[in-house]
């Protein structure tokens, strides 16, 4: 019966009725929503599975450190920091996928936001022998401080992962904030997909340091903050992450 199975063919009278098109429009919209939900659940399950697998590495390392004597406090704190990063990324993923995510826009100092993220990662930079080059901009913007900080943290984390004894620089080009590193760079064929969910690319597969979700979250957060983000990179020469702040700067 057609009312029990909308994919079947209705009889002539039903098909010619005025309500038929309305019913089928609603049916198609419901199918699209169902398929979209299933796709999101599949991506979430894939990500959680990968996340659970990768968080085992710092947990295992921390266990070894804590069972060693004397305990290396610096190494233990580094592994704890890595675990915190994994947890924060997972929480951010669930928040951005939620329809109830609230964005609180207020005036903020770009310099303070950048300085806070640099301070957060300072010990990690030291362990990788990386230097940070940042000159105050004196700029103010209207944004959600928490999510803008999350964006900066994700980029700093990536830059540090793939840079050794190099430099991570912050500077403005017109209305664009550039975060540039002197790391291993990204292959040209990977660049068009770096913002895709769960896409780790060559670097992520070789170095096994990426869940492939960080840049996707950066892209989503930027869209909610009206910030355009793009990436330029050359293999072996480093990477530039470019944030167009024209809609955020005061």
Coordinates of C-alpha atoms in Angstrom, one line a residue:
X1 CA 0.0 0.0 0.0
X2 CA 1.4 3.4 -1.0
X3 CA 0.9 5.1 2.4
X4 CA 3.0 2.4 4.0
X5 CA 5.7 2.5 1.3
X6 CA 6.2 5.8 -0.4
X7 CA 8.8 4.3 -2.7
X8 CA 6.1 2.2 -4.4
X9 CA 3.9 3.6 -7.2
X10 CA 0.6 5.1 -6.1
X11 CA -2.6 4.6 -8.1
X12 CA -3.7 7.1 -10.7
X13 CA -6.1 9.0 -8.5
X14 CA -3.6 9.5 -5.7
X15 CA -0.9 10.6 -8.2
X16 CA -3.2 13.2 -9.7
X17 CA -4.4 14.6 -6.4
X18 CA -3.2 18.0 -5.2
X19 CA -1.7 16.7 -2.0
X20 CA 0.5 14.1 -3.7
X21 CA 3.3 16.5 -4.6
X22 CA 3.3 17.9 -1.0
X23 CA 3.6 14.5 0.5
X24 CA 6.4 13.4 -1.8
X25 CA 8.3 16.7 -1.1
X26 CA 8.1 16.0 2.6
X27 CA 9.1 12.4 2.0
X28 CA 12.2 13.4 0.0
X29 CA 13.3 15.9 2.6
X30 CA 12.9 13.3 5.4
X31 CA 15.0 10.9 3.3
X32 CA 17.7 13.5 2.8
X33 CA 17.8 14.3 6.5
X34 CA 18.0 10.6 7.3
X35 CA 20.8 10.0 4.9
X36 CA 22.7 13.1 6.2
X37 CA 22.3 11.8 9.8
X38 CA 23.6 8.4 8.8
X39 CA 26.6 10.0 7.1
X40 CA 27.4 12.0 10.2
X41 CA 27.1 9.0 12.5
X42 CA 29.3 7.0 10.2
X43 CA 32.0 9.7 10.2
X44 CA 31.7 10.1 14.0
X45 CA 32.1 6.4 14.5
X46 CA 35.1 6.3 12.2
X47 CA 36.6 9.3 14.0
X48 CA 36.0 7.9 17.5
X49 CA 37.5 4.6 16.5
X50 CA 40.6 6.3 15.1
X51 CA 40.7 8.6 18.1
X52 CA 40.6 5.7 20.6
X53 CA 43.4 4.0 18.8
X54 CA 45.7 7.0 18.6
X55 CA 45.2 8.1 22.2
X56 CA 46.6 4.8 23.3
X57 CA 50.0 6.0 22.3
X58 CA 50.4 8.8 24.8
X59 CA 48.6 6.7 27.4
X60 CA 51.1 3.9 26.9
X61 CA 54.1 6.3 27.0
X62 CA 52.8 7.8 30.2
X63 CA 52.4 4.4 31.8
X64 CA 56.1 3.6 30.9
X65 CA 57.2 7.0 32.3
X66 CA 55.3 6.5 35.6
X67 CA 56.8 3.1 36.1
X68 CA 60.3 4.3 35.6
X69 CA 62.5 5.6 38.5
X70 CA 63.2 8.4 38.8
X71 CA 60.1 9.6 37.0
X72 CA 60.8 12.1 34.2
X73 CA 58.3 14.9 35.1
X74 CA 58.8 16.8 31.9
X75 CA 58.2 13.8 29.7
X76 CA 55.1 12.9 31.8
X77 CA 53.7 16.4 31.5
X78 CA 54.3 16.3 27.7
X79 CA 52.2 13.1 27.4
X80 CA 49.5 14.5 29.6
X81 CA 49.4 17.6 27.3
X82 CA 49.0 15.3 24.3
X83 CA 46.1 13.4 26.0
X84 CA 44.4 16.7 26.8
X85 CA 44.7 17.8 23.2
X86 CA 43.0 14.6 22.0
X87 CA 40.2 15.1 24.5
X88 CA 39.7 18.7 23.7
X89 CA 39.5 17.9 19.9
X90 CA 36.9 15.2 20.5
X91 CA 34.8 17.6 22.7
X92 CA 35.1 20.3 20.0
X93 CA 34.0 17.9 17.3
X94 CA 30.9 17.0 19.3
X95 CA 30.1 20.7 20.0
X96 CA 30.5 21.8 16.4
X97 CA 28.2 18.9 15.2
X98 CA 25.6 19.9 17.8
X99 CA 22.8 22.2 16.6
X100 CA 22.8 23.9 20.0
X101 CA 26.4 25.2 19.8
X102 CA 26.4 28.8 21.0
X103 CA 28.9 31.4 19.7
X104 CA 29.4 34.4 21.9
X105 CA 30.8 37.3 20.0
X106 CA 32.7 40.0 21.8
X107 CA 35.6 42.4 21.3
X108 CA 39.0 40.8 21.8
X109 CA 42.6 41.6 21.4
X110 CA 44.2 39.5 18.6
X111 CA 47.6 39.8 20.3
X112 CA 46.3 38.5 23.6
X113 CA 44.6 35.5 21.8
X114 CA 47.8 34.7 19.9
X115 CA 50.0 35.2 23.0
X116 CA 47.8 32.9 25.0
X117 CA 48.1 30.0 22.5
X118 CA 51.9 30.5 22.2
X119 CA 52.2 30.3 26.0
X120 CA 50.1 27.2 26.1
X121 CA 52.4 25.4 23.6
X122 CA 55.7 27.0 24.8
X123 CA 57.0 23.8 26.5
X124 CA 56.1 21.7 23.5
X125 CA 58.0 24.1 21.2
X126 CA 61.0 23.8 23.5
X127 CA 60.9 20.0 23.3
X128 CA 60.9 20.2 19.5
X129 CA 63.5 23.0 19.5
X130 CA 61.1 25.3 17.6
X131 CA 61.2 29.0 17.8
X132 CA 58.2 31.4 17.6
X133 CA 58.4 34.7 15.8
X134 CA 55.5 37.0 16.7
X135 CA 55.4 40.8 16.7
X136 CA 52.3 42.5 18.3
X137 CA 49.8 43.7 15.8
X138 CA 47.7 46.0 18.1
X139 CA 44.6 44.8 16.3
X140 CA 41.1 44.2 17.8
X141 CA 38.5 41.9 16.4
X142 CA 34.9 40.8 17.2
X143 CA 34.8 37.0 17.6
X144 CA 34.1 34.1 20.0
X145 CA 37.3 34.0 22.1
X146 CA 37.0 30.3 22.9
X147 CA 36.6 29.2 19.3
X148 CA 39.2 31.5 17.9
X149 CA 41.6 30.2 20.5
X150 CA 40.7 26.7 19.5
X151 CA 41.5 27.5 15.9
X152 CA 44.9 28.9 16.9
X153 CA 45.6 25.9 19.1
X154 CA 44.9 23.5 16.3
X155 CA 47.2 25.2 13.8
X156 CA 50.0 25.6 16.4
X157 CA 49.7 21.9 17.3
X158 CA 50.0 20.9 13.6
X159 CA 52.9 23.3 13.0
X160 CA 54.8 21.9 15.9
X161 CA 54.1 18.3 15.0
X162 CA 55.6 18.6 11.6
X163 CA 58.4 21.1 12.4
X164 CA 61.7 20.2 14.1
X165 CA 64.3 22.8 15.1
X166 CA 62.5 25.4 12.9
X167 CA 60.4 28.5 13.2
X168 CA 56.7 29.2 13.5
X169 CA 55.8 32.8 12.6
X170 CA 52.8 35.0 13.0
X171 CA 52.3 38.1 10.9
X172 CA 49.7 40.2 9.1
X173 CA 49.5 40.8 5.3
X174 CA 46.8 43.5 5.0
X175 CA 43.7 42.0 6.7
X176 CA 45.1 38.5 6.7
X177 CA 46.7 36.7 9.6
X178 CA 49.4 34.3 8.5
X179 CA 50.7 31.4 10.6
X180 CA 53.8 30.1 8.8
X181 CA 56.1 27.2 9.7
X182 CA 59.3 25.9 8.3
X183 CA 58.2 22.2 8.6
X184 CA 58.0 19.3 6.2
X185 CA 55.2 20.9 4.2
X186 CA 52.3 19.2 2.4
X187 CA 52.2 17.4 -0.9
X188 CA 50.6 19.3 -3.7
X189 CA 48.1 16.5 -4.3
X190 CA 47.0 16.6 -0.7
X191 CA 46.3 20.4 -0.5
X192 CA 42.8 20.3 -2.1
X193 CA 41.6 17.9 0.6
X194 CA 43.3 19.1 3.8
X195 CA 40.0 20.4 5.2
X196 CA 38.1 17.2 4.5
X197 CA 36.9 15.2 7.5
X198 CA 39.1 12.3 8.4
X199 CA 41.6 13.0 5.6
X200 CA 45.1 12.6 7.0
X201 CA 47.0 12.8 3.8
X202 CA 50.6 11.5 3.2
X203 CA 52.0 13.2 6.3
X204 CA 49.4 11.8 8.7
X205 CA 49.9 8.3 7.3
X206 CA 53.7 8.4 7.4
X207 CA 54.1 10.1 10.8
X208 CA 50.9 8.5 12.4
X209 CA 50.3 11.8 14.3
X210 CA 47.0 12.8 12.8
X211 CA 43.3 11.8 13.2
X212 CA 42.5 13.9 10.1
X213 CA 39.8 15.9 12.0
X214 CA 41.7 19.0 13.3
X215 CA 41.7 21.0 10.1
X216 CA 38.1 20.1 9.3
X217 CA 37.2 21.5 12.7
X218 CA 39.2 24.6 12.0
X219 CA 37.3 25.1 8.7
X220 CA 33.9 24.6 10.4
X221 CA 34.8 27.0 13.3
X222 CA 36.1 29.6 10.9
X223 CA 32.9 29.5 8.9
X224 CA 30.9 30.1 12.1
X225 CA 33.2 33.1 12.9
X226 CA 32.9 34.5 9.3
X227 CA 36.6 33.9 8.7
X228 CA 38.0 32.6 5.4
X229 CA 40.8 30.1 5.8
X230 CA 43.2 28.6 3.2
X231 CA 46.5 26.8 3.2
X232 CA 49.6 27.2 1.0
X233 CA 52.4 24.7 1.3
X234 CA 55.4 23.3 -0.5
X235 CA 56.8 19.9 0.4
X236 CA 60.0 20.3 2.3
X237 CA 59.7 24.0 2.6
X238 CA 56.9 24.6 5.1
X239 CA 53.3 25.6 5.3
X240 CA 51.2 28.8 5.5
X241 CA 47.8 28.9 7.0
X242 CA 46.0 32.1 6.0
X243 CA 43.1 33.6 7.8
X244 CA 41.2 36.4 6.1
X245 CA 39.9 38.6 9.0
X246 CA 38.2 41.3 7.0
X247 CA 34.8 40.4 8.5
X248 CA 36.2 40.1 12.1
X249 CA 38.6 43.0 12.5
X250 CA 37.2 46.2 14.2

